[in-house]
Coordinates of N, CA, C and O in Angstrom, one line a residue:
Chain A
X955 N 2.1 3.7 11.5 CA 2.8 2.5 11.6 C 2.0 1.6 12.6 O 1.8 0.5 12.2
X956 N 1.7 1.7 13.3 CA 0.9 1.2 14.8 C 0.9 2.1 16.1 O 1.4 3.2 16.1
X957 N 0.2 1.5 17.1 CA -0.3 2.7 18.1 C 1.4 2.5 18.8 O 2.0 3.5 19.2
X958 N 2.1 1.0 19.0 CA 3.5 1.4 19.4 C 4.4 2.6 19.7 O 4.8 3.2 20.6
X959 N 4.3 2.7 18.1 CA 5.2 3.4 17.5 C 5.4 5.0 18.0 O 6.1 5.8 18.6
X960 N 3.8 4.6 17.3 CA 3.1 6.5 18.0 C 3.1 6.8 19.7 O 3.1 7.9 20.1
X961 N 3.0 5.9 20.3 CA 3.2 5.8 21.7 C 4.8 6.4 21.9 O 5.2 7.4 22.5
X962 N 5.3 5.8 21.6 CA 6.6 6.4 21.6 C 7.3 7.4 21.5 O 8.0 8.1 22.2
X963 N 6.8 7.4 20.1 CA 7.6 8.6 19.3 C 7.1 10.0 20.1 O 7.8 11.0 20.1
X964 N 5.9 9.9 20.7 CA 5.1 10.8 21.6 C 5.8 11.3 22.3 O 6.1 12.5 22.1
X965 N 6.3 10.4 23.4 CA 6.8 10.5 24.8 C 8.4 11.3 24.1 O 9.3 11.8 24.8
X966 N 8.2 11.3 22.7 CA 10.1 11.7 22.5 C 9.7 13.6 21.5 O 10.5 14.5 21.1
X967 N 8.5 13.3 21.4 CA 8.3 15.0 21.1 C 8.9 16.1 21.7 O 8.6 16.4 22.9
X968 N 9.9 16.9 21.0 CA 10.1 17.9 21.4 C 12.0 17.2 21.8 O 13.1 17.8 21.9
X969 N 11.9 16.3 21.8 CA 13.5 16.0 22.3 C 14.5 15.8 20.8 O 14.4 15.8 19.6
X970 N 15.6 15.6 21.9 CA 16.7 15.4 20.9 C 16.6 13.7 20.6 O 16.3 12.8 21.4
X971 N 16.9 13.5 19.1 CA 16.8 11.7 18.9 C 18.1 11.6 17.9 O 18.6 12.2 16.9
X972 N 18.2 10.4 18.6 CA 19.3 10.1 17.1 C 18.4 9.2 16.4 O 17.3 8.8 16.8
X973 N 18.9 9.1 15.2 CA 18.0 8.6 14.1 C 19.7 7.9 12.8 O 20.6 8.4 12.1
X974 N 19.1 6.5 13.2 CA 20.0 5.8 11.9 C 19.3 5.3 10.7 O 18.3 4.6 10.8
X975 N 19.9 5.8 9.4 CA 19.0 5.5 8.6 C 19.8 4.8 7.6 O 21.0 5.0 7.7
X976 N 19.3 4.0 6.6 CA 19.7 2.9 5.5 C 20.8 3.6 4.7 O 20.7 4.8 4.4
X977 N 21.9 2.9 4.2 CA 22.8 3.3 4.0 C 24.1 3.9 5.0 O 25.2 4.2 4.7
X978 N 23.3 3.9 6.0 CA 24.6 3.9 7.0 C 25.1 5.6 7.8 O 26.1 5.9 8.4
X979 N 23.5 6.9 7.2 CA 23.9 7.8 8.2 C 23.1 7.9 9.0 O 21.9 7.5 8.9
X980 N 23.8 8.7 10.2 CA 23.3 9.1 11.5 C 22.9 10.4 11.4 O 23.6 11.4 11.2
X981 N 21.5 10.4 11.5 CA 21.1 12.1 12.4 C 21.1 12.3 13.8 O 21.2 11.5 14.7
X982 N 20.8 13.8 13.8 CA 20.8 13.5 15.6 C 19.5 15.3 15.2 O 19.5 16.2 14.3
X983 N 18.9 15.1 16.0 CA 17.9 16.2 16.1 C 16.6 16.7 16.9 O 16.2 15.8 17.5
X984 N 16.3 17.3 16.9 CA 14.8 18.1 17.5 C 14.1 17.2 17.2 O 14.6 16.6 16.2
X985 N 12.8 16.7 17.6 CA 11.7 15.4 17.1 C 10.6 16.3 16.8 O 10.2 16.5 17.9
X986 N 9.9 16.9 16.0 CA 8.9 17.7 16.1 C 7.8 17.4 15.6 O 6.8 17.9 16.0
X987 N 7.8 16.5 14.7 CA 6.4 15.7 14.1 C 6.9 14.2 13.3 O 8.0 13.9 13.1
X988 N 5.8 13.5 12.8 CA 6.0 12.1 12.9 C 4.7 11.3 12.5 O 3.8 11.3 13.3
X989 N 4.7 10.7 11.3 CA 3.5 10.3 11.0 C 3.4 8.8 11.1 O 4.4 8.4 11.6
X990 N 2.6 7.5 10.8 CA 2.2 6.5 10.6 C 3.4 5.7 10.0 O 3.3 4.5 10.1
X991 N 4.3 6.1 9.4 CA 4.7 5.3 8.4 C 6.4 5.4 8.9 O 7.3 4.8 8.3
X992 N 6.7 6.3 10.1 CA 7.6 7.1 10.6 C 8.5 8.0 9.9 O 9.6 8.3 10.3
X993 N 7.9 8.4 9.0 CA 8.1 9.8 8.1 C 8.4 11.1 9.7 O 7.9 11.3 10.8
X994 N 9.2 11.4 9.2 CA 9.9 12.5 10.7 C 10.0 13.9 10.5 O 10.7 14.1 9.5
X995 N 9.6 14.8 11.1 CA 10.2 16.6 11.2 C 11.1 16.7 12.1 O 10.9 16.8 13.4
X996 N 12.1 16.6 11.6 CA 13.6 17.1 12.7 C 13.9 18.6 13.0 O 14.2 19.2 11.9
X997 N 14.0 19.4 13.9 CA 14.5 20.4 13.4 C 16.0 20.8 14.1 O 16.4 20.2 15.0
X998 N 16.5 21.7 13.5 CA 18.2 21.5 14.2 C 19.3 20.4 14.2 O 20.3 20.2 14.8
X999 N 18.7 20.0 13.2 CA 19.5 18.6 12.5 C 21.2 18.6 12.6 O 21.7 19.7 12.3
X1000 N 21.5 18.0 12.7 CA 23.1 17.4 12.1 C 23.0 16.4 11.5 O 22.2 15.6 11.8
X1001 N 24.1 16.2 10.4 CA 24.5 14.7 10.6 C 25.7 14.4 11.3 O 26.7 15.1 11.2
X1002 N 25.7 13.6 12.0 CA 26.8 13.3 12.6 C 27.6 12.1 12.1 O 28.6 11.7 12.6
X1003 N 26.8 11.6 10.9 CA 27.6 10.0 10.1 C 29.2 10.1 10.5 O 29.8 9.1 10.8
X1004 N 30.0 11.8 10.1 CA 31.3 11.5 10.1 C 31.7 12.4 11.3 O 31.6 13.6 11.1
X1005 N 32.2 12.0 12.6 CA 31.9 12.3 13.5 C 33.2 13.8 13.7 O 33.0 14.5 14.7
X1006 N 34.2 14.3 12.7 CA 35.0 15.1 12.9 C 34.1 16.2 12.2 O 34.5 17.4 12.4
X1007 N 33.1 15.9 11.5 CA 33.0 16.8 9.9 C 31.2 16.6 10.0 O 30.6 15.8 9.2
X1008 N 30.2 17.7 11.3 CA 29.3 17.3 11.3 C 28.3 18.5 10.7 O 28.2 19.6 11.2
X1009 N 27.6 18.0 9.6 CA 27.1 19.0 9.0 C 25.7 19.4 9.6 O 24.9 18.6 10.0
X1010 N 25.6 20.7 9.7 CA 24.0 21.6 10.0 C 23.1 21.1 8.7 O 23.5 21.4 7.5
X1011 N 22.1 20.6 9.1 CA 21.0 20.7 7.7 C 20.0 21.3 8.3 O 19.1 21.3 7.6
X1012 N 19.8 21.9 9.3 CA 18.3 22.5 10.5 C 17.2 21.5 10.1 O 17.3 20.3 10.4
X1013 N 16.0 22.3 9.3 CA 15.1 21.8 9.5 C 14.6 20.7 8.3 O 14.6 21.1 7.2
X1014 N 14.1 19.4 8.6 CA 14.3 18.3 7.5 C 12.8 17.5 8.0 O 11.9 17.4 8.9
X1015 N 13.1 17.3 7.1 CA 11.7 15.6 6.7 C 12.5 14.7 6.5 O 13.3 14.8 5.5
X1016 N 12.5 13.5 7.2 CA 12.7 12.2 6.9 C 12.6 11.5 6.3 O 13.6 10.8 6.5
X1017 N 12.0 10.9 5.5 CA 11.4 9.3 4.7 C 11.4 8.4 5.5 O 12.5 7.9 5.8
X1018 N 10.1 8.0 6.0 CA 10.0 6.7 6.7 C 10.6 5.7 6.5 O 11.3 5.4 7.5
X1019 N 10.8 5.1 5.5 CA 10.8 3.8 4.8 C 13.2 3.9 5.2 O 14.1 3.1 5.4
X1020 N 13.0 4.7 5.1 CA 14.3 4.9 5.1 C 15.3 4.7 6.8 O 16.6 4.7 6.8
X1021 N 14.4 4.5 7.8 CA 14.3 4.8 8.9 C 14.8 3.4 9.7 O 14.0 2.5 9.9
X1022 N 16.2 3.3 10.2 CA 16.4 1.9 10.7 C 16.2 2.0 12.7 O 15.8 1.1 13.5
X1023 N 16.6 3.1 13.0 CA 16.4 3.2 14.3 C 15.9 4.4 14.7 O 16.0 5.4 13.9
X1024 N 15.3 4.7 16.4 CA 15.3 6.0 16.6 C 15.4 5.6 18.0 O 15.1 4.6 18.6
X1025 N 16.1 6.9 18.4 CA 16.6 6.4 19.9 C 16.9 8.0 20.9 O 16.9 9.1 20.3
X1026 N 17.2 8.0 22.3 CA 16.9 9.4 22.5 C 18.3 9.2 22.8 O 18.6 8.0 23.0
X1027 N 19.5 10.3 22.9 CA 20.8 10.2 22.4 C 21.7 9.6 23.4 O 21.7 10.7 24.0
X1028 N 22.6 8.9 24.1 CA 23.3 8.8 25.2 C 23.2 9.5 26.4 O 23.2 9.1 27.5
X1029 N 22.9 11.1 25.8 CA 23.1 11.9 27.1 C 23.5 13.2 26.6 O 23.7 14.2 27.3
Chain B
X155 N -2.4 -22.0 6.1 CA -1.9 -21.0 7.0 C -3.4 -21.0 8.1 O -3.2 -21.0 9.3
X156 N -4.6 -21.0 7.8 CA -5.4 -21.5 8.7 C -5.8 -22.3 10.1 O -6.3 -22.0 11.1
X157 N -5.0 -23.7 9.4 CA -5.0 -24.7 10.1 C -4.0 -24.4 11.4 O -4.1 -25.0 12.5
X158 N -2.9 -23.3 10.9 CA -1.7 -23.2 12.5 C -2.2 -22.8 13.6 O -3.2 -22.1 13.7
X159 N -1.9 -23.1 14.1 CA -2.2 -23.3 15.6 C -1.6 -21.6 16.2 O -0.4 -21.4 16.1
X160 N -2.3 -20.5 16.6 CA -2.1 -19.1 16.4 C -0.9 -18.5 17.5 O -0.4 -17.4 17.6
X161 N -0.5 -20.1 18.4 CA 0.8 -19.6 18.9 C 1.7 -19.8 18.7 O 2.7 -19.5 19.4
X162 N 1.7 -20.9 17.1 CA 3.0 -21.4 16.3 C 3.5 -19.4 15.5 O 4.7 -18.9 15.4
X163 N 2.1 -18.6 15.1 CA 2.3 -18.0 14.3 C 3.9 -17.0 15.0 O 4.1 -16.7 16.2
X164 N 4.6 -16.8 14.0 CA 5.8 -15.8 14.4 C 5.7 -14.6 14.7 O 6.7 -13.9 14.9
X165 N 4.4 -14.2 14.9 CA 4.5 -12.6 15.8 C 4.2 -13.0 17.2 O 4.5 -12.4 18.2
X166 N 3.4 -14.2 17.0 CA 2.6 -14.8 18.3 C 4.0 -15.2 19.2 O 4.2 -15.3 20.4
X167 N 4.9 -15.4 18.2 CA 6.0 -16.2 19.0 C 6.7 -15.1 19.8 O 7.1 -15.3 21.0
X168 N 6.8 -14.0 19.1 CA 7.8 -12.9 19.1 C 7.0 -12.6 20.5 O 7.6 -13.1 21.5
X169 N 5.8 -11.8 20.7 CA 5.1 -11.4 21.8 C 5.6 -12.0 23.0 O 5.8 -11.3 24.0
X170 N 5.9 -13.7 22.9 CA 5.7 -14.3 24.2 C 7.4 -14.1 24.4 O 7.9 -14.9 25.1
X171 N 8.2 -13.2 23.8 CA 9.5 -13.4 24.5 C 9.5 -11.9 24.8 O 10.5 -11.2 24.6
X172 N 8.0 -11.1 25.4 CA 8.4 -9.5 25.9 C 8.9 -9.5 27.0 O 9.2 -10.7 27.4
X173 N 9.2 -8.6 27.8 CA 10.7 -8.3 28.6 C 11.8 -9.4 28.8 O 12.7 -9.3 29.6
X174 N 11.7 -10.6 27.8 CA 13.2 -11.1 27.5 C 14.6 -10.9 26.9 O 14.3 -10.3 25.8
X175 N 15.5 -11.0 26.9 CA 16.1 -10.5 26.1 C 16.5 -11.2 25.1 O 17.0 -12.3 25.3
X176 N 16.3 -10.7 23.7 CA 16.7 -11.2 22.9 C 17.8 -10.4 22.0 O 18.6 -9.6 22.5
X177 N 17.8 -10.7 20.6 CA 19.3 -10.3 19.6 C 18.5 -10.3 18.5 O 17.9 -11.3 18.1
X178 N 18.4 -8.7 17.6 CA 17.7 -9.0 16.3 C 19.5 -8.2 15.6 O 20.4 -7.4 15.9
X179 N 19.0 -9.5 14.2 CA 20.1 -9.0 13.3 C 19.3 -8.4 12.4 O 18.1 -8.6 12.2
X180 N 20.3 -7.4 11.6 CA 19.4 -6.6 10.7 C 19.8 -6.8 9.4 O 20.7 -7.6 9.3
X181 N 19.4 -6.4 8.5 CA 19.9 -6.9 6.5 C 21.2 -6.6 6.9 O 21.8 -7.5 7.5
X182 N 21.7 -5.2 6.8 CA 22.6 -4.6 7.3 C 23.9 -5.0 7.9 O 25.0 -4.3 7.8
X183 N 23.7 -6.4 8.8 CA 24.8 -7.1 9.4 C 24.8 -6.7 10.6 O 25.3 -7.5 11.5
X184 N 23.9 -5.2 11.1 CA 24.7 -4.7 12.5 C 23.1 -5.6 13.3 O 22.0 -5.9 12.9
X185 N 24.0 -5.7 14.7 CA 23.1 -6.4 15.8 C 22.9 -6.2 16.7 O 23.9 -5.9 17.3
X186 N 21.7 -6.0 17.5 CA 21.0 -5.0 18.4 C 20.8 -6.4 19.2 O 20.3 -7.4 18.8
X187 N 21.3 -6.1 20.8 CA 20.6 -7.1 21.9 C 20.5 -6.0 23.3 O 21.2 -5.1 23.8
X188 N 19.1 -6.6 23.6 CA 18.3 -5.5 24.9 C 17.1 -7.1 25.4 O 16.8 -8.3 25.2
X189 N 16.9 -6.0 25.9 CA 15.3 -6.6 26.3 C 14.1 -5.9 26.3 O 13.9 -4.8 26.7
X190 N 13.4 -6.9 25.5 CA 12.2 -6.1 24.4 C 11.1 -5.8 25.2 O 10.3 -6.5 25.8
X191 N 11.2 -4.7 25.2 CA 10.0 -3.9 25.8 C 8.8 -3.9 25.3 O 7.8 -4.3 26.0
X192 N 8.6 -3.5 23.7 CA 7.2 -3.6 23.0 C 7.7 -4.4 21.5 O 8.8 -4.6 21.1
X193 N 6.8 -4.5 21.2 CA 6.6 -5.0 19.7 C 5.2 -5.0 19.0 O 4.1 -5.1 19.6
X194 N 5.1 -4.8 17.5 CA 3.9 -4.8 16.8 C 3.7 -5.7 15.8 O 4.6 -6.6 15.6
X195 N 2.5 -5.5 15.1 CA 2.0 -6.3 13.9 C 3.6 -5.8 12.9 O 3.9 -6.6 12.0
X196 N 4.3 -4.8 12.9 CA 5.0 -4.8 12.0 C 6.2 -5.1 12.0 O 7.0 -4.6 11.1
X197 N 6.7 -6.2 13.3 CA 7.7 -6.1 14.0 C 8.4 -5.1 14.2 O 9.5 -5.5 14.4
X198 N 8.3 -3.9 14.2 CA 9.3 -3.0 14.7 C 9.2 -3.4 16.4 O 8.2 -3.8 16.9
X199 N 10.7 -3.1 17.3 CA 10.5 -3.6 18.3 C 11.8 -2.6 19.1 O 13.0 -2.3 18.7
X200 N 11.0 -2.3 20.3 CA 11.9 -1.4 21.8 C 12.7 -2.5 22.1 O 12.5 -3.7 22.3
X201 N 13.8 -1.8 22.1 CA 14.8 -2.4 23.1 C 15.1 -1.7 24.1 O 15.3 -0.5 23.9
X202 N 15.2 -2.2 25.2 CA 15.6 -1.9 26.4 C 17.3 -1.9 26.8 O 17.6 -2.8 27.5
X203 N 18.3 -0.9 26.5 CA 19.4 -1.0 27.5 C 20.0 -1.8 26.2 O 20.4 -2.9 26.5
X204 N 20.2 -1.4 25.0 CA 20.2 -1.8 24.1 C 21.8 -1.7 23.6 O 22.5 -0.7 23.9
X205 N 22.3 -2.8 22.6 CA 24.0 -2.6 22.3 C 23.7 -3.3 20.7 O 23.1 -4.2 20.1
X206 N 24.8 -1.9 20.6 CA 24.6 -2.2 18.6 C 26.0 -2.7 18.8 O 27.0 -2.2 19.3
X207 N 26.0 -4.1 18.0 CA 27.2 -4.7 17.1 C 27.2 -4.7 15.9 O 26.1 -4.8 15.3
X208 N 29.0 -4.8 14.9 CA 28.9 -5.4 14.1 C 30.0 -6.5 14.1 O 30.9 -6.6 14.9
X209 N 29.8 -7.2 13.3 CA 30.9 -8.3 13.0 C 32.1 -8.3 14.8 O 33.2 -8.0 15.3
X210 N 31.0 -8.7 15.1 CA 31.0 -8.6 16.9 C 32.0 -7.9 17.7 O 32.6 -8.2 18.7
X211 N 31.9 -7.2 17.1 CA 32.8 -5.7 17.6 C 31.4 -4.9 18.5 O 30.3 -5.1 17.9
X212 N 31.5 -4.1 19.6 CA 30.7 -3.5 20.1 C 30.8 -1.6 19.3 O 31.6 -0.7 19.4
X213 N 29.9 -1.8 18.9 CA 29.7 0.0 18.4 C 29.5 0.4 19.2 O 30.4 0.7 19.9
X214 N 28.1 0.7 19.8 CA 27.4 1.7 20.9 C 26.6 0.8 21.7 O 26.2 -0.3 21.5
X215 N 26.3 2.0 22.9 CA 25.4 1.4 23.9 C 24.6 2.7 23.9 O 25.0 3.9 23.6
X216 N 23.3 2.1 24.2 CA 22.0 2.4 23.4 C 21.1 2.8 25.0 O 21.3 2.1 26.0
X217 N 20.2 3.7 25.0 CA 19.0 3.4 26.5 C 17.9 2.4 25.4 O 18.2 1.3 25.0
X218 N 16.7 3.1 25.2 CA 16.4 2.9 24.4 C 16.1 3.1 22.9 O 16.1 4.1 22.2
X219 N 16.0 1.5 22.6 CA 16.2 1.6 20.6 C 14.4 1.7 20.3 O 13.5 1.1 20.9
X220 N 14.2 2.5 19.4 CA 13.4 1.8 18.2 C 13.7 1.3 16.8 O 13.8 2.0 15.9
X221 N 13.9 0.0 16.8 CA 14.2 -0.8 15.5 C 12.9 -0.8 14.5 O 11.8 -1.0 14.9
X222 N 13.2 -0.6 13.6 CA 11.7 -0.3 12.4 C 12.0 -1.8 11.9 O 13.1 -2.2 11.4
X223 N 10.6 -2.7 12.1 CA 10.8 -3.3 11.7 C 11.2 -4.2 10.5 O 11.6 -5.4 10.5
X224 N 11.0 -3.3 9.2 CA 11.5 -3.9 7.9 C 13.0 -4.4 7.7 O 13.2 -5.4 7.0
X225 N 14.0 -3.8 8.2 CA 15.3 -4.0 8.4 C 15.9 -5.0 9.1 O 17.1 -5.3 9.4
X226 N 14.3 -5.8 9.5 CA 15.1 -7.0 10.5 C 15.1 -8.4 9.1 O 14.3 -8.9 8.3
X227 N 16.7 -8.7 9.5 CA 16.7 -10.6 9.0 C 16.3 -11.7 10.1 O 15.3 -12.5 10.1
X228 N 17.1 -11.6 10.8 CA 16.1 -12.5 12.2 C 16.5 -12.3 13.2 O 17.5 -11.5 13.3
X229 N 15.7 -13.0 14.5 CA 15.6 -12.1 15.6 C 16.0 -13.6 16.2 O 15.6 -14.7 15.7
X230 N 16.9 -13.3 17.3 CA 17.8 -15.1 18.0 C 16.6 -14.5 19.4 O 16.6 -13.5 20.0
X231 N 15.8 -15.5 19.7 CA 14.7 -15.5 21.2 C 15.3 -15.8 22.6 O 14.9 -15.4 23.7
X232 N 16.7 -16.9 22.3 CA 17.4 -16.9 23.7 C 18.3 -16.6 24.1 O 18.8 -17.1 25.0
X233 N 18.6 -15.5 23.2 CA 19.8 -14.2 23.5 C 20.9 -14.9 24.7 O 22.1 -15.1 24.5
X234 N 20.3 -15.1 25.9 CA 21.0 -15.3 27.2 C 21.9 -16.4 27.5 O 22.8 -16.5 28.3
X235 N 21.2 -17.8 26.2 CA 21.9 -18.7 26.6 C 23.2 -18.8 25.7 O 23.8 -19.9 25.6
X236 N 23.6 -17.9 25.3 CA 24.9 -17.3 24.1 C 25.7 -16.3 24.6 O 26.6 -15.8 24.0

C-alpha cells in the first residue's frame, strides 16, 4: 500500500489489533504478517462483531480490500 | 489538471492539515475524528486519540486508528471549529 502503512503495521507485529472490516464485522487478533495491499495473517482470531456470542476462528487471512480500520485494541 | 497549482491538488491539501484535527466520514456513515498523524498517496490516514461515530451517537474511543483509505467519502479539515 505505501511505506505508511507498512511503517505501522510494523510497529503492531506480533500484537493484538482490532480490525473493522466492510460490512460491519469486528476482528480482534494476533498481527503476524501483512502485505502491500493490507492483506493480513491474524492468528488467535475472534470475532467479536456480536459482543455476547464471540466466535474462535484462530488462524486467518484477511482480504485487504476488505479492510476499513486497524487499530491496537483499548487495552 | 496540469495547469493546478500543486497546492490546490487534494492530497497536497490533506498533508497541510498533519497533526490537525480533523473528521473523515466513511461510505459507511460511521465518523472518525483525531488528529492526523500520517497520511499517503492513498489517503489511508492515522488518527491520533481517535472517536468513532455514527448518526452522532459516540461508539468508541480509539488510541490509534488506521483508516484505509478507500472507505473514505470526505474528510471535514476544520474539525475544531464544529
Amino acid at each position: 500500500m505505501s511505506e505508511m502503512t507498512t511503517e505501522i503495521l510494523e510497529q503492531n507485529l506480533g500484537k493484538i489489533v482490532l480490525v473493522r472490516l466492510k460490512g460491519g464485522k469486528s476482528l480482534r487478533g494476533r498481527l503476524k504478517g501483512f502485505d502491500q495491499h493490507l492483506n493480513l495473517v491474524l492468528e488467535e482470531t475472534e470475532d467479536t462483531t456480536v459482543v455476547e456470542n464471540q466466535q474462535k476462528l484462530g488462524l486467518i487471512i484477511v482480504r485487504g480490500d476488505n479492510v476499513v480500520l486497524i487499530s491496537p485494541p483499548p487495552r | 489538471m496540469s495547469m493546478m497549482e500543486p497546492s490546490k491538488k487534494p492530497l497536497n491539501v490533506l498533508i497541510k492539515q498533519l497533526h490537525g484535527n480533523i473528521e473523515v466520514v466513511l461510505k459507511s456513515g460511521y465518523e472518525y475524528k483525531g488528529k492526523m498523524i500520517k497520511c499517503d498517496g492513498h489517503m489511508n490516514i492515522l488518527l491520533e486519540g481517535a472517536t468513532e461515530c455514527k448518526d452522532d451517537q459516540l461508539m468508541t474511543n480509539y488510541g490509534n486508528v488506521l483508516l484505509r483509505g478507500n472507505n473514505i467519502l470526505y474528510i471535514i479539515l476544520d474539525a475544531n471549529k464544529h
